[in-house]
DNA sequence: TGTACATCAGTGAACGCGCGTTCACTGATGTAC
DNA sequence: TGTACATCAGTGAACGCGCGTTCACTGATGTAC
């Protein structure tokens, strides 16, 4: 929760209205999906005229960009918080799951179907790295004594994305496995693909996590 | 490739135009995403007037439904073909990957971010079962001698979705693991999340597949 | 084979709608002296 | 404390646009005798 420097009444008011706009925007996304986001609809819901929103966001794209930024930021914050209070990889996994379930459309805005042509703002790359770093460190804490896999060896030669993180190859491999497996279970669960199957998604999640935590051959 | 009963010239013509409409629709989805699908735009691209499309599809939703149906059908066909020519679980995995890479937006239409409020047509449930059956059988062929997991035991009591398939609990568990892990790698790859990372997605896919094929403890 | 009729693909005008965005404005809030 | 001025949030009218969909129609294709 980064504190803004706002201090004058006007600045506080502006910040408050901006916040309300983004809240309404999230509500709308949850109801009809990100592509149905409409500035006029948000204004109507807030009881103000459409053009008034242009005092707060330069365009519709600008608002979406802000939402994307907020989603990344929120995930980085929640994982950072968990990690700094001692959570290990299993704890982070449950934090991630809680964050995803709290607002599925927020999860999908970041990790779901990309809108062809839409480019995420550059500064989300930094937040994305922040998230990876937290998870990668948790993987490093878990790997001592593991055998290096073939894929781990590949990664050792292609580790630019790890941004200087000294994680050993086993940790790099485990991080990717963690990411893709958690995403696999979560995204199918959130998309409702297990809905008619009468199975308990949390048990599947737990089983995948347990397998992930085992020492690797 | 189920053969339609069409025989008169008019029926053949109709089928051909319907096909062209869906082809243009796919092109448009690939360019701007499923939510941007516009009947008028398709008509313009085909050089005919907008209302003419109503001879072929009752509404925009009807067209989308047809696309969804086609996507499921196509995957079931391609997996069925592979399976009936002797492919094992690994072969099916590569078939799935090939199908997904051939048209990412088609993959996402089925397994991607759901559009809140949109209901897939009921008959896709049958095709979905068809897909599951093929994969489940391949899992069954792989499981003899494996230990039953806790999650496998849970599934034994919640196997209605397997539609009478006599797969043992280990196979049920392995099927779900197969599904979520493949989806995890594929959907992140197709969404471009590995793009800036300079790693080879096919190696990650292969590593996950290899792990999946190992006997389970 | 030729004529009379039915079918049906495609047209063009029209409908109401909601969208993003601009612009000149009013009126309230804050600032300077 | 009171007045003069500047800032700026919000309004309402207007813009052009593309959408899905309907309707009465024209003209070509197919069918029946």
mmCIF file with all atom_site columns, N, CA, C and O in Angstrom, chain B residues 134-175:
data_model
loop_
_atom_site.group_PDB
_atom_site.id
_atom_site.type_symbol
_atom_site.label_atom_id
_atom_site.label_alt_id
_atom_site.label_comp_id
_atom_site.label_asym_id
_atom_site.label_entity_id
_atom_site.label_seq_id
_atom_site.pdbx_PDB_ins_code
_atom_site.Cartn_x
_atom_site.Cartn_y
_atom_site.Cartn_z
_atom_site.occupancy
_atom_site.B_iso_or_equiv
_atom_site.pdbx_formal_charge
_atom_site.auth_seq_id
_atom_site.auth_comp_id
_atom_site.auth_asym_id
_atom_site.auth_atom_id
_atom_site.pdbx_PDB_model_num
ATOM 1   N N  . UNK B 1 134 ? -10.836 -39.917 -24.858 1.00 0.00 ? 134 UNK B N  1
ATOM 2   C CA . UNK B 1 134 ? -9.623  -40.283 -25.585 1.00 0.00 ? 134 UNK B CA 1
ATOM 3   C C  . UNK B 1 134 ? -8.395  -40.163 -24.683 1.00 0.00 ? 134 UNK B C  1
ATOM 4   O O  . UNK B 1 134 ? -7.562  -41.064 -24.585 1.00 0.00 ? 134 UNK B O  1
ATOM 5   N N  . UNK B 1 135 ? -8.330  -39.032 -23.981 1.00 0.00 ? 135 UNK B N  1
ATOM 6   C CA . UNK B 1 135 ? -7.181  -38.794 -23.119 1.00 0.00 ? 135 UNK B CA 1
ATOM 7   C C  . UNK B 1 135 ? -7.177  -39.752 -21.924 1.00 0.00 ? 135 UNK B C  1
ATOM 8   O O  . UNK B 1 135 ? -6.132  -40.261 -21.516 1.00 0.00 ? 135 UNK B O  1
ATOM 9   N N  . UNK B 1 136 ? -8.360  -39.981 -21.394 1.00 0.00 ? 136 UNK B N  1
ATOM 10  C CA . UNK B 1 136 ? -8.477  -40.863 -20.238 1.00 0.00 ? 136 UNK B CA 1
ATOM 11  C C  . UNK B 1 136 ? -8.044  -42.284 -20.586 1.00 0.00 ? 136 UNK B C  1
ATOM 12  O O  . UNK B 1 136 ? -7.337  -42.935 -19.810 1.00 0.00 ? 136 UNK B O  1
ATOM 13  N N  . UNK B 1 137 ? -8.441  -42.752 -21.757 1.00 0.00 ? 137 UNK B N  1
ATOM 14  C CA . UNK B 1 137 ? -8.032  -44.086 -22.191 1.00 0.00 ? 137 UNK B CA 1
ATOM 15  C C  . UNK B 1 137 ? -6.514  -44.168 -22.325 1.00 0.00 ? 137 UNK B C  1
ATOM 16  O O  . UNK B 1 137 ? -5.900  -45.162 -21.948 1.00 0.00 ? 137 UNK B O  1
ATOM 17  N N  . UNK B 1 138 ? -5.935  -43.116 -22.852 1.00 0.00 ? 138 UNK B N  1
ATOM 18  C CA . UNK B 1 138 ? -4.476  -43.104 -22.986 1.00 0.00 ? 138 UNK B CA 1
ATOM 19  C C  . UNK B 1 138 ? -3.816  -43.121 -21.608 1.00 0.00 ? 138 UNK B C  1
ATOM 20  O O  . UNK B 1 138 ? -2.749  -43.709 -21.424 1.00 0.00 ? 138 UNK B O  1
ATOM 21  N N  . UNK B 1 139 ? -4.438  -42.502 -20.634 1.00 0.00 ? 139 UNK B N  1
ATOM 22  C CA . UNK B 1 139 ? -3.912  -42.514 -19.266 1.00 0.00 ? 139 UNK B CA 1
ATOM 23  C C  . UNK B 1 139 ? -4.039  -43.903 -18.657 1.00 0.00 ? 139 UNK B C  1
ATOM 24  O O  . UNK B 1 139 ? -3.143  -44.380 -17.954 1.00 0.00 ? 139 UNK B O  1
ATOM 25  N N  . UNK B 1 140 ? -5.151  -44.546 -18.932 1.00 0.00 ? 140 UNK B N  1
ATOM 26  C CA . UNK B 1 140 ? -5.375  -45.900 -18.412 1.00 0.00 ? 140 UNK B CA 1
ATOM 27  C C  . UNK B 1 140 ? -4.302  -46.856 -18.926 1.00 0.00 ? 140 UNK B C  1
ATOM 28  O O  . UNK B 1 140 ? -3.781  -47.687 -18.186 1.00 0.00 ? 140 UNK B O  1
ATOM 29  N N  . UNK B 1 141 ? -3.963  -46.701 -20.205 1.00 0.00 ? 141 UNK B N  1
ATOM 30  C CA . UNK B 1 141 ? -2.959  -47.574 -20.817 1.00 0.00 ? 141 UNK B CA 1
ATOM 31  C C  . UNK B 1 141 ? -1.589  -47.390 -20.165 1.00 0.00 ? 141 UNK B C  1
ATOM 32  O O  . UNK B 1 141 ? -0.697  -48.200 -20.326 1.00 0.00 ? 141 UNK B O  1
ATOM 33  N N  . UNK B 1 142 ? -1.462  -46.314 -19.414 1.00 0.00 ? 142 UNK B N  1
ATOM 34  C CA . UNK B 1 142 ? -0.151  -45.949 -18.870 1.00 0.00 ? 142 UNK B CA 1
ATOM 35  C C  . UNK B 1 142 ? 0.006   -46.285 -17.389 1.00 0.00 ? 142 UNK B C  1
ATOM 36  O O  . UNK B 1 142 ? 1.116   -46.309 -16.862 1.00 0.00 ? 142 UNK B O  1
ATOM 37  N N  . UNK B 1 143 ? -1.113  -46.517 -16.706 1.00 0.00 ? 143 UNK B N  1
ATOM 38  C CA . UNK B 1 143 ? -1.070  -46.536 -15.242 1.00 0.00 ? 143 UNK B CA 1
ATOM 39  C C  . UNK B 1 143 ? -0.758  -47.843 -14.551 1.00 0.00 ? 143 UNK B C  1
ATOM 40  O O  . UNK B 1 143 ? -0.386  -47.812 -13.383 1.00 0.00 ? 143 UNK B O  1
ATOM 41  N N  . UNK B 1 144 ? -0.896  -48.999 -15.187 1.00 0.00 ? 144 UNK B N  1
ATOM 42  C CA . UNK B 1 144 ? -0.722  -50.233 -14.402 1.00 0.00 ? 144 UNK B CA 1
ATOM 43  C C  . UNK B 1 144 ? 0.514   -50.199 -13.521 1.00 0.00 ? 144 UNK B C  1
ATOM 44  O O  . UNK B 1 144 ? 1.582   -49.795 -13.962 1.00 0.00 ? 144 UNK B O  1
ATOM 45  N N  . UNK B 1 145 ? 0.355   -50.611 -12.290 1.00 0.00 ? 145 UNK B N  1
ATOM 46  C CA . UNK B 1 145 ? 1.498   -50.679 -11.396 1.00 0.00 ? 145 UNK B CA 1
ATOM 47  C C  . UNK B 1 145 ? 1.729   -49.424 -10.594 1.00 0.00 ? 145 UNK B C  1
ATOM 48  O O  . UNK B 1 145 ? 2.609   -49.381 -9.747  1.00 0.00 ? 145 UNK B O  1
ATOM 49  N N  . UNK B 1 146 ? 0.923   -48.379 -10.832 1.00 0.00 ? 146 UNK B N  1
ATOM 50  C CA . UNK B 1 146 ? 1.112   -47.149 -10.063 1.00 0.00 ? 146 UNK B CA 1
ATOM 51  C C  . UNK B 1 146 ? 0.361   -47.176 -8.740  1.00 0.00 ? 146 UNK B C  1
ATOM 52  O O  . UNK B 1 146 ? -0.672  -47.823 -8.609  1.00 0.00 ? 146 UNK B O  1
ATOM 53  N N  . UNK B 1 147 ? 0.922   -46.455 -7.794  1.00 0.00 ? 147 UNK B N  1
ATOM 54  C CA . UNK B 1 147 ? 0.272   -46.357 -6.491  1.00 0.00 ? 147 UNK B CA 1
ATOM 55  C C  . UNK B 1 147 ? -0.898  -45.392 -6.576  1.00 0.00 ? 147 UNK B C  1
ATOM 56  O O  . UNK B 1 147 ? -0.833  -44.387 -7.272  1.00 0.00 ? 147 UNK B O  1
ATOM 57  N N  . UNK B 1 148 ? -1.954  -45.716 -5.868  1.00 0.00 ? 148 UNK B N  1
ATOM 58  C CA . UNK B 1 148 ? -3.102  -44.821 -5.820  1.00 0.00 ? 148 UNK B CA 1
ATOM 59  C C  . UNK B 1 148 ? -2.771  -43.632 -4.912  1.00 0.00 ? 148 UNK B C  1
ATOM 60  O O  . UNK B 1 148 ? -2.310  -43.817 -3.792  1.00 0.00 ? 148 UNK B O  1
ATOM 61  N N  . UNK B 1 149 ? -3.006  -42.435 -5.384  1.00 0.00 ? 149 UNK B N  1
ATOM 62  C CA . UNK B 1 149 ? -2.753  -41.233 -4.587  1.00 0.00 ? 149 UNK B CA 1
ATOM 63  C C  . UNK B 1 149 ? -3.996  -40.868 -3.777  1.00 0.00 ? 149 UNK B C  1
ATOM 64  O O  . UNK B 1 149 ? -5.071  -41.403 -4.014  1.00 0.00 ? 149 UNK B O  1
ATOM 65  N N  . UNK B 1 150 ? -3.789  -39.952 -2.848  1.00 0.00 ? 150 UNK B N  1
ATOM 66  C CA . UNK B 1 150 ? -4.927  -39.484 -2.045  1.00 0.00 ? 150 UNK B CA 1
ATOM 67  C C  . UNK B 1 150 ? -5.960  -38.824 -2.956  1.00 0.00 ? 150 UNK B C  1
ATOM 68  O O  . UNK B 1 150 ? -7.161  -39.044 -2.822  1.00 0.00 ? 150 UNK B O  1
ATOM 69  N N  . UNK B 1 151 ? -5.468  -38.029 -3.888  1.00 0.00 ? 151 UNK B N  1
ATOM 70  C CA . UNK B 1 151 ? -6.390  -37.350 -4.799  1.00 0.00 ? 151 UNK B CA 1
ATOM 71  C C  . UNK B 1 151 ? -7.098  -38.372 -5.703  1.00 0.00 ? 151 UNK B C  1
ATOM 72  O O  . UNK B 1 151 ? -8.285  -38.243 -6.002  1.00 0.00 ? 151 UNK B O  1
ATOM 73  N N  . UNK B 1 152 ? -6.367  -39.407 -6.093  1.00 0.00 ? 152 UNK B N  1
ATOM 74  C CA . UNK B 1 152 ? -6.976  -40.482 -6.874  1.00 0.00 ? 152 UNK B CA 1
ATOM 75  C C  . UNK B 1 152 ? -8.122  -41.127 -6.121  1.00 0.00 ? 152 UNK B C  1
ATOM 76  O O  . UNK B 1 152 ? -9.175  -41.448 -6.696  1.00 0.00 ? 152 UNK B O  1
ATOM 77  N N  . UNK B 1 153 ? -7.961  -41.293 -4.843  1.00 0.00 ? 153 UNK B N  1
ATOM 78  C CA . UNK B 1 153 ? -9.026  -41.865 -4.018  1.00 0.00 ? 153 UNK B CA 1
ATOM 79  C C  . UNK B 1 153 ? -10.239 -40.949 -3.985  1.00 0.00 ? 153 UNK B C  1
ATOM 80  O O  . UNK B 1 153 ? -11.380 -41.387 -4.090  1.00 0.00 ? 153 UNK B O  1
ATOM 81  N N  . UNK B 1 154 ? -9.959  -39.654 -3.844  1.00 0.00 ? 154 UNK B N  1
ATOM 82  C CA . UNK B 1 154 ? -11.050 -38.669 -3.894  1.00 0.00 ? 154 UNK B CA 1
ATOM 83  C C  . UNK B 1 154 ? -11.801 -38.800 -5.219  1.00 0.00 ? 154 UNK B C  1
ATOM 84  O O  . UNK B 1 154 ? -13.032 -38.835 -5.248  1.00 0.00 ? 154 UNK B O  1
ATOM 85  N N  . UNK B 1 155 ? -11.060 -38.911 -6.299  1.00 0.00 ? 155 UNK B N  1
ATOM 86  C CA . UNK B 1 155 ? -11.687 -38.969 -7.620  1.00 0.00 ? 155 UNK B CA 1
ATOM 87  C C  . UNK B 1 155 ? -12.525 -40.231 -7.799  1.00 0.00 ? 155 UNK B C  1
ATOM 88  O O  . UNK B 1 155 ? -13.545 -40.214 -8.477  1.00 0.00 ? 155 UNK B O  1
ATOM 89  N N  . UNK B 1 156 ? -12.073 -41.320 -7.169  1.00 0.00 ? 156 UNK B N  1
ATOM 90  C CA . UNK B 1 156 ? -12.828 -42.566 -7.292  1.00 0.00 ? 156 UNK B CA 1
ATOM 91  C C  . UNK B 1 156 ? -14.256 -42.369 -6.796  1.00 0.00 ? 156 UNK B C  1
ATOM 92  O O  . UNK B 1 156 ? -15.197 -42.989 -7.291  1.00 0.00 ? 156 UNK B O  1
ATOM 93  N N  . UNK B 1 157 ? -14.430 -41.477 -5.837  1.00 0.00 ? 157 UNK B N  1
ATOM 94  C CA . UNK B 1 157 ? -15.758 -41.196 -5.311  1.00 0.00 ? 157 UNK B CA 1
ATOM 95  C C  . UNK B 1 157 ? -16.473 -40.076 -6.052  1.00 0.00 ? 157 UNK B C  1
ATOM 96  O O  . UNK B 1 157 ? -17.621 -39.766 -5.767  1.00 0.00 ? 157 UNK B O  1
ATOM 97  N N  . UNK B 1 158 ? -15.771 -39.436 -6.992  1.00 0.00 ? 158 UNK B N  1
ATOM 98  C CA . UNK B 1 158 ? -16.369 -38.328 -7.750  1.00 0.00 ? 158 UNK B CA 1
ATOM 99  C C  . UNK B 1 158 ? -16.019 -38.456 -9.218  1.00 0.00 ? 158 UNK B C  1
ATOM 100 O O  . UNK B 1 158 ? -15.372 -37.595 -9.806  1.00 0.00 ? 158 UNK B O  1
ATOM 101 N N  . UNK B 1 159 ? -16.497 -39.555 -9.809  1.00 0.00 ? 159 UNK B N  1
ATOM 102 C CA . UNK B 1 159 ? -16.088 -39.843 -11.176 1.00 0.00 ? 159 UNK B CA 1
ATOM 103 C C  . UNK B 1 159 ? -17.241 -39.794 -12.174 1.00 0.00 ? 159 UNK B C  1
ATOM 104 O O  . UNK B 1 159 ? -17.130 -40.369 -13.274 1.00 0.00 ? 159 UNK B O  1
ATOM 105 N N  . UNK B 1 160 ? -18.290 -39.118 -11.833 1.00 0.00 ? 160 UNK B N  1
ATOM 106 C CA . UNK B 1 160 ? -19.434 -39.022 -12.759 1.00 0.00 ? 160 UNK B CA 1
ATOM 107 C C  . UNK B 1 160 ? -18.996 -38.444 -14.102 1.00 0.00 ? 160 UNK B C  1
ATOM 108 O O  . UNK B 1 160 ? -19.472 -38.848 -15.159 1.00 0.00 ? 160 UNK B O  1
ATOM 109 N N  . UNK B 1 161 ? -18.092 -37.475 -14.046 1.00 0.00 ? 161 UNK B N  1
ATOM 110 C CA . UNK B 1 161 ? -17.623 -36.812 -15.264 1.00 0.00 ? 161 UNK B CA 1
ATOM 111 C C  . UNK B 1 161 ? -16.956 -37.787 -16.218 1.00 0.00 ? 161 UNK B C  1
ATOM 112 O O  . UNK B 1 161 ? -16.862 -37.532 -17.419 1.00 0.00 ? 161 UNK B O  1
ATOM 113 N N  . UNK B 1 162 ? -16.461 -38.918 -15.696 1.00 0.00 ? 162 UNK B N  1
ATOM 114 C CA . UNK B 1 162 ? -15.763 -39.863 -16.568 1.00 0.00 ? 162 UNK B CA 1
ATOM 115 C C  . UNK B 1 162 ? -16.755 -40.670 -17.408 1.00 0.00 ? 162 UNK B C  1
ATOM 116 O O  . UNK B 1 162 ? -16.354 -41.519 -18.213 1.00 0.00 ? 162 UNK B O  1
ATOM 117 N N  . UNK B 1 163 ? -18.031 -40.392 -17.239 1.00 0.00 ? 163 UNK B N  1
ATOM 118 C CA . UNK B 1 163 ? -19.072 -40.944 -18.113 1.00 0.00 ? 163 UNK B CA 1
ATOM 119 C C  . UNK B 1 163 ? -18.984 -42.461 -18.273 1.00 0.00 ? 163 UNK B C  1
ATOM 120 O O  . UNK B 1 163 ? -19.006 -42.991 -19.382 1.00 0.00 ? 163 UNK B O  1
ATOM 121 N N  . UNK B 1 164 ? -18.841 -43.147 -17.140 1.00 0.00 ? 164 UNK B N  1
ATOM 122 C CA . UNK B 1 164 ? -18.859 -44.604 -17.210 1.00 0.00 ? 164 UNK B CA 1
ATOM 123 C C  . UNK B 1 164 ? -17.545 -45.242 -17.612 1.00 0.00 ? 164 UNK B C  1
ATOM 124 O O  . UNK B 1 164 ? -17.411 -46.466 -17.656 1.00 0.00 ? 164 UNK B O  1
ATOM 125 N N  . UNK B 1 165 ? -16.550 -44.413 -17.902 1.00 0.00 ? 165 UNK B N  1
ATOM 126 C CA . UNK B 1 165 ? -15.227 -44.935 -18.258 1.00 0.00 ? 165 UNK B CA 1
ATOM 127 C C  . UNK B 1 165 ? -14.638 -45.674 -17.053 1.00 0.00 ? 165 UNK B C  1
ATOM 128 O O  . UNK B 1 165 ? -14.565 -45.120 -15.957 1.00 0.00 ? 165 UNK B O  1
ATOM 129 N N  . UNK B 1 166 ? -14.240 -46.928 -17.269 1.00 0.00 ? 166 UNK B N  1
ATOM 130 C CA . UNK B 1 166 ? -13.763 -47.740 -16.134 1.00 0.00 ? 166 UNK B CA 1
ATOM 131 C C  . UNK B 1 166 ? -12.326 -47.450 -15.731 1.00 0.00 ? 166 UNK B C  1
ATOM 132 O O  . UNK B 1 166 ? -11.671 -48.308 -15.134 1.00 0.00 ? 166 UNK B O  1
ATOM 133 N N  . UNK B 1 167 ? -11.812 -46.295 -16.048 1.00 0.00 ? 167 UNK B N  1
ATOM 134 C CA . UNK B 1 167 ? -10.432 -45.960 -15.702 1.00 0.00 ? 167 UNK B CA 1
ATOM 135 C C  . UNK B 1 167 ? -10.203 -46.077 -14.197 1.00 0.00 ? 167 UNK B C  1
ATOM 136 O O  . UNK B 1 167 ? -11.033 -45.648 -13.409 1.00 0.00 ? 167 UNK B O  1
ATOM 137 N N  . UNK B 1 168 ? -9.064  -46.649 -13.819 1.00 0.00 ? 168 UNK B N  1
ATOM 138 C CA . UNK B 1 168 ? -8.740  -46.756 -12.391 1.00 0.00 ? 168 UNK B CA 1
ATOM 139 C C  . UNK B 1 168 ? -8.384  -45.380 -11.830 1.00 0.00 ? 168 UNK B C  1
ATOM 140 O O  . UNK B 1 168 ? -8.051  -44.468 -12.593 1.00 0.00 ? 168 UNK B O  1
ATOM 141 N N  . UNK B 1 169 ? -8.443  -45.221 -10.514 1.00 0.00 ? 169 UNK B N  1
ATOM 142 C CA . UNK B 1 169 ? -8.189  -43.916 -9.881  1.00 0.00 ? 169 UNK B CA 1
ATOM 143 C C  . UNK B 1 169 ? -6.866  -43.293 -10.291 1.00 0.00 ? 169 UNK B C  1
ATOM 144 O O  . UNK B 1 169 ? -6.776  -42.076 -10.454 1.00 0.00 ? 169 UNK B O  1
ATOM 145 N N  . UNK B 1 170 ? -5.842  -44.092 -10.483 1.00 0.00 ? 170 UNK B N  1
ATOM 146 C CA . UNK B 1 170 ? -4.554  -43.525 -10.883 1.00 0.00 ? 170 UNK B CA 1
ATOM 147 C C  . UNK B 1 170 ? -4.673  -42.835 -12.233 1.00 0.00 ? 170 UNK B C  1
ATOM 148 O O  . UNK B 1 170 ? -4.063  -41.797 -12.474 1.00 0.00 ? 170 UNK B O  1
ATOM 149 N N  . UNK B 1 171 ? -5.478  -43.466 -13.112 1.00 0.00 ? 171 UNK B N  1
ATOM 150 C CA . UNK B 1 171 ? -5.648  -42.885 -14.450 1.00 0.00 ? 171 UNK B CA 1
ATOM 151 C C  . UNK B 1 171 ? -6.450  -41.595 -14.368 1.00 0.00 ? 171 UNK B C  1
ATOM 152 O O  . UNK B 1 171 ? -6.148  -40.618 -15.062 1.00 0.00 ? 171 UNK B O  1
ATOM 153 N N  . UNK B 1 172 ? -7.463  -41.568 -13.506 1.00 0.00 ? 172 UNK B N  1
ATOM 154 C CA . UNK B 1 172 ? -8.261  -40.355 -13.336 1.00 0.00 ? 172 UNK B CA 1
ATOM 155 C C  . UNK B 1 172 ? -7.359  -39.210 -12.877 1.00 0.00 ? 172 UNK B C  1
ATOM 156 O O  . UNK B 1 172 ? -7.411  -38.102 -13.414 1.00 0.00 ? 172 UNK B O  1
ATOM 157 N N  . UNK B 1 173 ? -6.530  -39.505 -11.897 1.00 0.00 ? 173 UNK B N  1
ATOM 158 C CA . UNK B 1 173 ? -5.611  -38.496 -11.387 1.00 0.00 ? 173 UNK B CA 1
ATOM 159 C C  . UNK B 1 173 ? -4.649  -38.053 -12.483 1.00 0.00 ? 173 UNK B C  1
ATOM 160 O O  . UNK B 1 173 ? -4.436  -36.863 -12.701 1.00 0.00 ? 173 UNK B O  1
ATOM 161 N N  . UNK B 1 174 ? -4.110  -39.010 -13.193 1.00 0.00 ? 174 UNK B N  1
ATOM 162 C CA . UNK B 1 174 ? -3.128  -38.644 -14.217 1.00 0.00 ? 174 UNK B CA 1
ATOM 163 C C  . UNK B 1 174 ? -3.763  -37.826 -15.339 1.00 0.00 ? 174 UNK B C  1
ATOM 164 O O  . UNK B 1 174 ? -3.156  -36.905 -15.878 1.00 0.00 ? 174 UNK B O  1
ATOM 165 N N  . UNK B 1 175 ? -4.990  -38.141 -15.655 1.00 0.00 ? 175 UNK B N  1
ATOM 166 C CA . UNK B 1 175 ? -5.682  -37.362 -16.689 1.00 0.00 ? 175 UNK B CA 1
ATOM 167 C C  . UNK B 1 175 ? -5.795  -35.898 -16.271 1.00 0.00 ? 175 UNK B C  1
ATOM 168 O O  . UNK B 1 175 ? -5.486  -34.983 -17.046 1.00 0.00 ? 175 UNK B O  1
#
